[in-house]
Tab-separated table of C-alpha atoms in Angstrom:
chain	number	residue	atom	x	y	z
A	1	UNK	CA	9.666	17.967	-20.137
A	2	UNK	CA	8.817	20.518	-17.597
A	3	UNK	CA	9.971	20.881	-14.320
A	4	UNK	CA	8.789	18.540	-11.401
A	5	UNK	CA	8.184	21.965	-9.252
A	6	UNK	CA	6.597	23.131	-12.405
A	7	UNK	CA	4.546	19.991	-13.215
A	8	UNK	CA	3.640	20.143	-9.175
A	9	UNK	CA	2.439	23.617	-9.012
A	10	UNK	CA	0.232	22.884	-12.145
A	11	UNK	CA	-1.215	19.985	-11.264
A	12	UNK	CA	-2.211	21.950	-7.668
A	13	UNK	CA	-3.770	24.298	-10.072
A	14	UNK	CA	-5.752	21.701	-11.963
A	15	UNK	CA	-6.946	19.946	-8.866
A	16	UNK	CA	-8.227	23.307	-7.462
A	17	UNK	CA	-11.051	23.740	-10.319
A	18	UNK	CA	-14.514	23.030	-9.056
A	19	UNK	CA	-15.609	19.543	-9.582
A	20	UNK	CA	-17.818	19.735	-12.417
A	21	UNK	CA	-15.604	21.740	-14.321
A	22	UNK	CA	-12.877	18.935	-13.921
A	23	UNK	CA	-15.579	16.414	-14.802
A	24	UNK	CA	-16.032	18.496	-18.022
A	25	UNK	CA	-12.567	18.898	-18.879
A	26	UNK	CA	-12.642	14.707	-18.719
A	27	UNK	CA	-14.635	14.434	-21.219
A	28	UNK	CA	-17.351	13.480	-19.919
A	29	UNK	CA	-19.906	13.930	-16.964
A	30	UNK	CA	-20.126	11.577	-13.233
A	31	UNK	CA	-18.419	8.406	-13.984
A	32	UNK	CA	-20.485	6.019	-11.822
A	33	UNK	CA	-19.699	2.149	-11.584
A	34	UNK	CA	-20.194	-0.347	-9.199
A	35	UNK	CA	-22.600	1.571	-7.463
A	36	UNK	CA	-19.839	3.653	-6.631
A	37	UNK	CA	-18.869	7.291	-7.930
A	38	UNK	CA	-15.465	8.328	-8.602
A	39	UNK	CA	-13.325	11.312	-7.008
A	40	UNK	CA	-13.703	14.123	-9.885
A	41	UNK	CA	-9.735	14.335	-9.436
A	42	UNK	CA	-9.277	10.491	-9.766
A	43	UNK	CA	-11.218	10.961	-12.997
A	44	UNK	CA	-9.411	13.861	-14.244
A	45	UNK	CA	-6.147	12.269	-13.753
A	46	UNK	CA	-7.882	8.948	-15.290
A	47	UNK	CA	-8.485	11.134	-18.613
A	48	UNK	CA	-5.378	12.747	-19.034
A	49	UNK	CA	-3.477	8.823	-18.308
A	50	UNK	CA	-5.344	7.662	-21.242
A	51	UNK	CA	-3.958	9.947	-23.280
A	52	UNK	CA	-0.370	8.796	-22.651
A	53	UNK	CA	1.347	4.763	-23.395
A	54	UNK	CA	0.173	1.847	-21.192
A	55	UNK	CA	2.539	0.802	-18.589
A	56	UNK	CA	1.968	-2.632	-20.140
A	57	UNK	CA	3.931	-1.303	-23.556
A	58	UNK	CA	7.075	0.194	-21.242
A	59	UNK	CA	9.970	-2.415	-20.111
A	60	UNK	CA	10.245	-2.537	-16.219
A	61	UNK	CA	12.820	-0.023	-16.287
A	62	UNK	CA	10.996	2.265	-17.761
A	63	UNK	CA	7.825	2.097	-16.102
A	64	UNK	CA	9.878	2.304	-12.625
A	65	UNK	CA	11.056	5.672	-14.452
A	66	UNK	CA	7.788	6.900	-15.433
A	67	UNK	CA	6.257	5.984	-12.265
A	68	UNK	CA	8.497	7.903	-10.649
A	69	UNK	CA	7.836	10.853	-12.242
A	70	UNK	CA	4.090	11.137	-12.138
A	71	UNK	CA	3.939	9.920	-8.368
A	72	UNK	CA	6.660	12.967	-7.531
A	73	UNK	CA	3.762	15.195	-9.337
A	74	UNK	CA	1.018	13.245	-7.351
A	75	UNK	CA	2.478	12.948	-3.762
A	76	UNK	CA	2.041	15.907	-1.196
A	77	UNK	CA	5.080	17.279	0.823
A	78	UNK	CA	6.969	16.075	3.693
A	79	UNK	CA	4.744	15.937	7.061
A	80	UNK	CA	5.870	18.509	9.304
A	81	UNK	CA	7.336	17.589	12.630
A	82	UNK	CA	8.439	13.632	11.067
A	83	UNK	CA	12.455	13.326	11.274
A	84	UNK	CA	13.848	10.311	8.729
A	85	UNK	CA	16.842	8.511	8.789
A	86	UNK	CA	18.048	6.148	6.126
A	87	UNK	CA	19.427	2.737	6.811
A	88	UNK	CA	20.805	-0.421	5.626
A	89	UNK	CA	20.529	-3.960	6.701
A	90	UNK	CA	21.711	-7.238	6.157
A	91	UNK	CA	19.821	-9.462	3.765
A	92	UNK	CA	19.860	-12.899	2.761
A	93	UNK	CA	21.315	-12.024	-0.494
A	94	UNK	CA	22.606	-8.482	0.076
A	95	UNK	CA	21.955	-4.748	1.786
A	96	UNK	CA	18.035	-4.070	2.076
A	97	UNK	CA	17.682	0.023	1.978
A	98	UNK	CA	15.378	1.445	4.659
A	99	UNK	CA	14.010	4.670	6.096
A	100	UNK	CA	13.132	5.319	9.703
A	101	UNK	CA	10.524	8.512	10.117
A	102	UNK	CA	10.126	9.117	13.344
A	103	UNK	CA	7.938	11.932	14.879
A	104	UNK	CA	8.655	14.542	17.772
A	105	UNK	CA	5.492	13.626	19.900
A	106	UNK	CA	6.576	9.623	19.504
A	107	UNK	CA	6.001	8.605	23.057
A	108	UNK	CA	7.171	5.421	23.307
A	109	UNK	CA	3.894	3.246	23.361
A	110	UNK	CA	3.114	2.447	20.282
A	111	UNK	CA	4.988	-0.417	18.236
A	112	UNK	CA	7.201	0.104	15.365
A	113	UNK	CA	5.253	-0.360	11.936
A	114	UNK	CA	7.241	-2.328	9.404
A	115	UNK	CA	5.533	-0.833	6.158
A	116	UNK	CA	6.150	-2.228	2.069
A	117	UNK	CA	5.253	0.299	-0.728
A	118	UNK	CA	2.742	-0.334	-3.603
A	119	UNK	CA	3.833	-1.607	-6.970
A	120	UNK	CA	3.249	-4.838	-7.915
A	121	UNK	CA	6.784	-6.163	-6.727
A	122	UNK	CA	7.553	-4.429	-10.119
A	123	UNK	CA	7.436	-0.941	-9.864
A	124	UNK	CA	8.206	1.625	-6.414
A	125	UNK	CA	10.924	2.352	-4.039
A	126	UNK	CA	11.281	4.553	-0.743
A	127	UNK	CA	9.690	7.759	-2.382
A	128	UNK	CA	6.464	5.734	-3.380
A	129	UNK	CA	5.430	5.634	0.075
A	130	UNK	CA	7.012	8.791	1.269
A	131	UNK	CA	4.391	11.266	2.322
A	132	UNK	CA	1.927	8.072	3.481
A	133	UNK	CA	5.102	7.205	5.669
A	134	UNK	CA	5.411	10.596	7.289
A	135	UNK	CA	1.389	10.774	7.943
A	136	UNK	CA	1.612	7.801	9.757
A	137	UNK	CA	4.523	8.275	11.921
A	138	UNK	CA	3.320	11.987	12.596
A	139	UNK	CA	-0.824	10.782	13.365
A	140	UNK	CA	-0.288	7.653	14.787
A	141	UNK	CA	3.090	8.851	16.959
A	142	UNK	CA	4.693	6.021	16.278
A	143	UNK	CA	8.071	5.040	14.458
A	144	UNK	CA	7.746	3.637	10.197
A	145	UNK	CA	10.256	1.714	9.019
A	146	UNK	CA	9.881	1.529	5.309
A	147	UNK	CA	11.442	-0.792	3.111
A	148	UNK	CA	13.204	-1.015	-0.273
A	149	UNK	CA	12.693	-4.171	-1.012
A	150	UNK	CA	14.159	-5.841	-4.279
A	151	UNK	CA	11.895	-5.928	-7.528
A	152	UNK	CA	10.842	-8.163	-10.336
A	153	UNK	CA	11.937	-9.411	-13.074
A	154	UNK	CA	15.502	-9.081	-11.990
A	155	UNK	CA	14.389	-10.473	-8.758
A	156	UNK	CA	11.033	-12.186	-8.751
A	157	UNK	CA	8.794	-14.016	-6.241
A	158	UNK	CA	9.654	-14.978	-3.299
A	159	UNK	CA	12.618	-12.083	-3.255
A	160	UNK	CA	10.591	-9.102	-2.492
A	161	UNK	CA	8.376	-11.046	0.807
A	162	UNK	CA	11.769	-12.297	1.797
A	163	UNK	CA	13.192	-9.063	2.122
A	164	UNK	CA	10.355	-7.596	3.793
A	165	UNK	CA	10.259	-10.350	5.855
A	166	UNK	CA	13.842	-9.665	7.014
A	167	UNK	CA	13.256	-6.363	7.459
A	168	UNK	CA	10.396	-7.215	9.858
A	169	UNK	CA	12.526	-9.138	11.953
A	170	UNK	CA	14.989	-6.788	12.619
A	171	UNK	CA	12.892	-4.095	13.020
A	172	UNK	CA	11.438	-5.946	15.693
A	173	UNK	CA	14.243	-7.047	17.631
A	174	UNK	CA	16.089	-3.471	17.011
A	175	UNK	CA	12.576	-1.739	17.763
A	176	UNK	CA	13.533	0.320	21.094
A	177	UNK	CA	16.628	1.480	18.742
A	178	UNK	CA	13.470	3.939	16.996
A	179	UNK	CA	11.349	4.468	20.523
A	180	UNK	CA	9.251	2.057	20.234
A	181	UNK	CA	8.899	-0.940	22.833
A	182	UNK	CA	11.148	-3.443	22.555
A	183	UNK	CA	10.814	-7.109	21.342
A	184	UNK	CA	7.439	-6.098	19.206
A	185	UNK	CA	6.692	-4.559	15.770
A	186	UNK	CA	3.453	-3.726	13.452
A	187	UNK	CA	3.518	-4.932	9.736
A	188	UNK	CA	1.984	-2.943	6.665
A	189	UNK	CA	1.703	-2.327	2.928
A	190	UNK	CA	-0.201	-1.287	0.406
A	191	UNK	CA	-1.243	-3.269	-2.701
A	192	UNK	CA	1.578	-5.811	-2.945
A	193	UNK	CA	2.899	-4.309	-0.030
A	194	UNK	CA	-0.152	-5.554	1.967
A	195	UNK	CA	0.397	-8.854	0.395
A	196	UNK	CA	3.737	-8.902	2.252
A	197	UNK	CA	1.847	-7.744	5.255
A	198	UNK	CA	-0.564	-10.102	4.943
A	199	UNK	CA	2.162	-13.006	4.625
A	200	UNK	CA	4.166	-11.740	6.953
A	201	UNK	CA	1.277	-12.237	9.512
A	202	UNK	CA	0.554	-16.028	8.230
A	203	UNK	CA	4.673	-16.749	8.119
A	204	UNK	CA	4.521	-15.370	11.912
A	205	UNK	CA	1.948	-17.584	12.949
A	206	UNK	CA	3.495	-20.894	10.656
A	207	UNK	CA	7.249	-20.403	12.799
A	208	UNK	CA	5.686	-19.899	15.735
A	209	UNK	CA	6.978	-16.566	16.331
A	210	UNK	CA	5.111	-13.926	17.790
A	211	UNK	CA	2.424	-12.458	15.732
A	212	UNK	CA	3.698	-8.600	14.791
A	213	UNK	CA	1.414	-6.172	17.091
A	214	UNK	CA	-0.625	-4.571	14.107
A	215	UNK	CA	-1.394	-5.571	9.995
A	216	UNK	CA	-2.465	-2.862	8.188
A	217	UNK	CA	-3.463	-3.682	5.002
A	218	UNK	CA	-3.920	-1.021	2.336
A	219	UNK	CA	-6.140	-2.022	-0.719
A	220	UNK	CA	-3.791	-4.971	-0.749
A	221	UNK	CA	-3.566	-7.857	-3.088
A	222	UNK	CA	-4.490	-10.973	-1.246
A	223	UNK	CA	-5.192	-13.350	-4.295
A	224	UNK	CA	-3.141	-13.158	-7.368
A	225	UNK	CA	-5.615	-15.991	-8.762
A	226	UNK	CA	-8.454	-13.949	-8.454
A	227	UNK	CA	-11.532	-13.869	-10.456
A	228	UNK	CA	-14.251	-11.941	-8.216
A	229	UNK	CA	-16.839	-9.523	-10.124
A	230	UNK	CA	-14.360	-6.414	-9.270
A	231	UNK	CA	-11.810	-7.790	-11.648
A	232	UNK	CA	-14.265	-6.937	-14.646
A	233	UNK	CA	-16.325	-4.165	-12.902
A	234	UNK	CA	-13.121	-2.127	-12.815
A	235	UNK	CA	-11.258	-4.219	-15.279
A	236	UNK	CA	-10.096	-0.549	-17.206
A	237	UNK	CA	-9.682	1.948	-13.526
A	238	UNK	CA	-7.119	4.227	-13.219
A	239	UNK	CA	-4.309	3.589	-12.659
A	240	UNK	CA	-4.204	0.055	-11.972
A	241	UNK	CA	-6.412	-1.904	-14.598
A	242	UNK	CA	-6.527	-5.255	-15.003
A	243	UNK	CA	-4.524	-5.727	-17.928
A	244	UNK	CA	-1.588	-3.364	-15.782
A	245	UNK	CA	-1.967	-6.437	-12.852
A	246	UNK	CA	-1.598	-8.860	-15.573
A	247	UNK	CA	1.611	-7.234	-15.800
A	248	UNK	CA	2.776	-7.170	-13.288
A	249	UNK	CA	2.512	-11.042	-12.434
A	250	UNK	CA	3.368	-11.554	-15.803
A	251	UNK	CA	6.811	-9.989	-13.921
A	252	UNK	CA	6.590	-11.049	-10.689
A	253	UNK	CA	5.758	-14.571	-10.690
A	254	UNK	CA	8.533	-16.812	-12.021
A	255	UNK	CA	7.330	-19.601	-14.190
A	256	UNK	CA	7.859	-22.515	-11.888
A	257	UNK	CA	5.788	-20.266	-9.257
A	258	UNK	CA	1.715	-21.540	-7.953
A	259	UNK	CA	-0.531	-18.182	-7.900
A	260	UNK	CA	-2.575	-20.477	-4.958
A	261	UNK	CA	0.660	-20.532	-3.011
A	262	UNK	CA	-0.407	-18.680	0.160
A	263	UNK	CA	3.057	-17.342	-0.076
A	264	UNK	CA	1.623	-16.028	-3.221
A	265	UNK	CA	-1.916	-15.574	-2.402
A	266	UNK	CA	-2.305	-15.581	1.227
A	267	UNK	CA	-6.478	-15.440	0.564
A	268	UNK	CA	-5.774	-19.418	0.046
A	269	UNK	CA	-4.611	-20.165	3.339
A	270	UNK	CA	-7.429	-22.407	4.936
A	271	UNK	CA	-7.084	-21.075	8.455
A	272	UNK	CA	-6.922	-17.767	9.274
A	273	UNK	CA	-7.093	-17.557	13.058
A	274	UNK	CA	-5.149	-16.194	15.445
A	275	UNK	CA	-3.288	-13.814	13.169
A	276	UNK	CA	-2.907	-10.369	14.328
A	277	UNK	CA	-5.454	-7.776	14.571
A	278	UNK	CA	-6.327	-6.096	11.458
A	279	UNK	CA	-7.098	-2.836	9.434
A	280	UNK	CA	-8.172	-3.223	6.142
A	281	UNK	CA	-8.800	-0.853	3.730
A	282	UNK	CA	-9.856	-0.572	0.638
A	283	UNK	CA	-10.395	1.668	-2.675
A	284	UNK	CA	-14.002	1.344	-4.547
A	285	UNK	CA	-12.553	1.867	-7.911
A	286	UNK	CA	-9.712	-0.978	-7.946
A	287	UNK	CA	-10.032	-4.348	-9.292
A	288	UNK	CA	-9.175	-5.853	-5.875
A	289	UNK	CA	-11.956	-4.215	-4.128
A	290	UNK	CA	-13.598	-7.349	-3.607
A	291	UNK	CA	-10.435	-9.666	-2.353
A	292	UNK	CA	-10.060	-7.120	0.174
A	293	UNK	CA	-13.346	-6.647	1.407
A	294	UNK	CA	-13.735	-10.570	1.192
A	295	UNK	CA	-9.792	-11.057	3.532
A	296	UNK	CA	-11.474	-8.509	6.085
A	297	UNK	CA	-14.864	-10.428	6.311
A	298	UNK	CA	-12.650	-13.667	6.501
A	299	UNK	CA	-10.150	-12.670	9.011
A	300	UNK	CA	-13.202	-11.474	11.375
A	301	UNK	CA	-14.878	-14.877	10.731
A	302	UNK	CA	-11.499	-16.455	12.210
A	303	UNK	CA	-12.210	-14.275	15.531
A	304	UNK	CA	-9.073	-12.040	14.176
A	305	UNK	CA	-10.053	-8.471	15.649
A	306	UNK	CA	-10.346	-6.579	12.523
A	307	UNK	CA	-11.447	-2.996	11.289
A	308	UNK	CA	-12.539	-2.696	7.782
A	309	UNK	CA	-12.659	0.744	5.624
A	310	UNK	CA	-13.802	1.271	2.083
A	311	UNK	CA	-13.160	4.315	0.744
A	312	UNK	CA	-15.625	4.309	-2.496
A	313	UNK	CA	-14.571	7.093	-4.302
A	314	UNK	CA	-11.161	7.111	-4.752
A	315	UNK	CA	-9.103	4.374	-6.625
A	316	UNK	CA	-5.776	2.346	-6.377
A	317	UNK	CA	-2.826	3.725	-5.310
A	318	UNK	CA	-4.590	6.571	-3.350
A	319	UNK	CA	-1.831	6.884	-0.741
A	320	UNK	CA	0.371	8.030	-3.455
A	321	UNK	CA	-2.314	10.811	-4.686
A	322	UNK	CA	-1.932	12.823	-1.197
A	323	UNK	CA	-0.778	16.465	-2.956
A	324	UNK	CA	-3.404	16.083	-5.831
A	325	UNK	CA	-6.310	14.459	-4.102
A	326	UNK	CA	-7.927	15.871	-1.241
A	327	UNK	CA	-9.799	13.149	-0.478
A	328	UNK	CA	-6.847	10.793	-0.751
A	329	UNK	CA	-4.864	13.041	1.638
A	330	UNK	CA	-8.387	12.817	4.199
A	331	UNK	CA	-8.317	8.918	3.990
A	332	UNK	CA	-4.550	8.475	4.186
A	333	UNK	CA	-5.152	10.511	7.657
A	334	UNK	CA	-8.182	8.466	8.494
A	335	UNK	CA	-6.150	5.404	8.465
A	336	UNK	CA	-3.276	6.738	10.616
A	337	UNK	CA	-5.854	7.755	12.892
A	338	UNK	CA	-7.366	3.714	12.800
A	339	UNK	CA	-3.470	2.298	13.422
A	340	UNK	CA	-3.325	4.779	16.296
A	341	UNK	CA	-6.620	3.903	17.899
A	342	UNK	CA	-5.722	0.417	17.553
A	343	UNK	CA	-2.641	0.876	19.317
A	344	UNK	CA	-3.921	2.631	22.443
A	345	UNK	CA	-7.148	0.529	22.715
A	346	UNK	CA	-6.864	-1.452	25.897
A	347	UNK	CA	-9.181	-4.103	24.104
A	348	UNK	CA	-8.756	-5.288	20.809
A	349	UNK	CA	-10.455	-3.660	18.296
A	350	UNK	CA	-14.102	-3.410	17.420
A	351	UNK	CA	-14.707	-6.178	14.409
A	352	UNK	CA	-16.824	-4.950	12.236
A	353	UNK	CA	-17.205	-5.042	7.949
């Protein structure tokens, strides 16, 4: 196998070529769906996925492995000007792994963001969400904490939330130990990660702690009982299809587990109100397009101040994609720009889907 740098440098090549060439070299011409067309690079990297084994053949280990190696080829480099430090906390039942970024123009007034990588509580660890980590802490000036939470099958549902959960905690009682004001934190996550975020919120509110400053919510999974028209619209996307989600739950959720736990599926909670304010985004070519779109239209309905984003083009996963995908890297940007906006607006945010 070649070298990552190798692969890297490549790939960069690859993604350089004019669109319709790359649409050619796929095999095919626009791939529209949905009403939506997809990034000529998504496609591209749709074609040459197809050519290799399904995640669903691979064991978990090995699709953590594999993963691994394409997102290394995917991601794009370290943010200038973001400092990291890596940590370790207490858990319930054991260490929980983090890493602080922190960026030289932090100045102090915006909350520490709590943030859980993508992977369908299967797959992913710190260097999943590495590069989205550093664009955050750079655009939005504001200290990440990101967490390595523990994984499924060896550790299934509610493991992975509880860990996150802990993590969220501490990070917001230890918050002025990053820069950040003291006694407050933001949650967020991508895919399952925003289903943590989104629990995290709901598990706030059901304590009667305070509710964290911020949830962002990256194309996250918000009903793992979900049946909505983007399930078969996008039932075959790259790179999470529906029979990859299957999956993954078929991993995740322990056989004694409800998928309409809002635990679970926080989408099933009746009330939704007075949760934190919210940015939601989404990907057009992902199977939970519609769950997400539909949490964002719910949580404004609840008078929850919420800002929703769909980014039509690009699929699943995007915040992994940043060194391949131009327009991946542009959104990822986008959306530290939204969490940073939110954070200095002196009223909440603008609702609007």
């Amino acid at each position: 196998m070649a070298d990552p740098a190798v692969q890297k440098f490549i790939l960069k090549a690859l993604m350089s070529l004019p669109s319709p060439v790359l649409r050619a070299m796929s095999g095919g011409g626009t791939v529209y769906r949905g009403g939506r067309t997809l990034d000529p690079r998504f496609q591209f990297l749709a074609a040459a996925a197809a050519r290799m084994p399904s995640m669903t053949t691979l064991s978990p280990d090995e699709a953590r492995s594999a993963s691994a190696k394409g997102l290394a080829a995917m991601s794009g480099p370290a943010e200038p000007g973001v400092r990291n430090e890596s940590l370790s906390i207490d858990g319930q039942d054991g260490p929980i792994r983090l890493r602080a970024y922190r960026p030289a123009d932090q100045d102090g007034a915006a909350p520490l963001i709590v943030f859980a990588h993508f992977g369908g509580g299967v797959i992913g660890d710190l260097e999943t969400c590495h590069a989205f980590c550093g664009i955050l802490a750079r655009i939005a000036r504001t200290a990440v904490l990101s967490v390595d939470y523990r994984l499924a099958p060896d550790h299934r549902f509610p493991a992975g939330l509880d860990d996150v959960l802990a993590a969220f905690r501490w990070g917001r009682d230890n918050a002025a130990r990053f820069g950040a004001p003291a006694g407050t934190a933001a949650i967020g996550g991508d895919s399952m990660g925003g289903n943590f975020a989104a629990v995290v919120a709901q598990e706030m509110k059901r304590t009667g702690e305070p509710q964290p400053a911020l949830q962002l919510l990256v194309y996250p999974a918000v009903d793992v009982a979900s049946e909505t028209p983007s399930m078969t619209t996008y039932a075959d996307a790259y790179p999470l299809s529906r029979p990859i989600m299957d999956w993954f739950m078929g991993h995740y959720i322990g056989a004694d587990a409800d998928p309409a736990d809002p635990r679970l599926s926080p989408d099933r909670t009746a009330d939704l109100s007075d949760l934190a304010p919210a940015v939601v985004v989404t990907a057009g070519f992902d199977p939970l397009v519609d769950q997400g779109e539909a949490y964002a239209k719910r949580l404004i309905a609840a008078g929850v101040p919420t800002t929703y984003r769909c980014y039509d083009s690009l699929a699943h996963g995007f915040t992994a994609f940043t060194g391949a995908v131009p327009a991946a890297d542009a959104a990822c940007r986008e959306i530290a720009r939204l969490v940073r906006a939110a954070f200095e607006a002196s009223s909440p945010l603008s609702s609007r889907a």
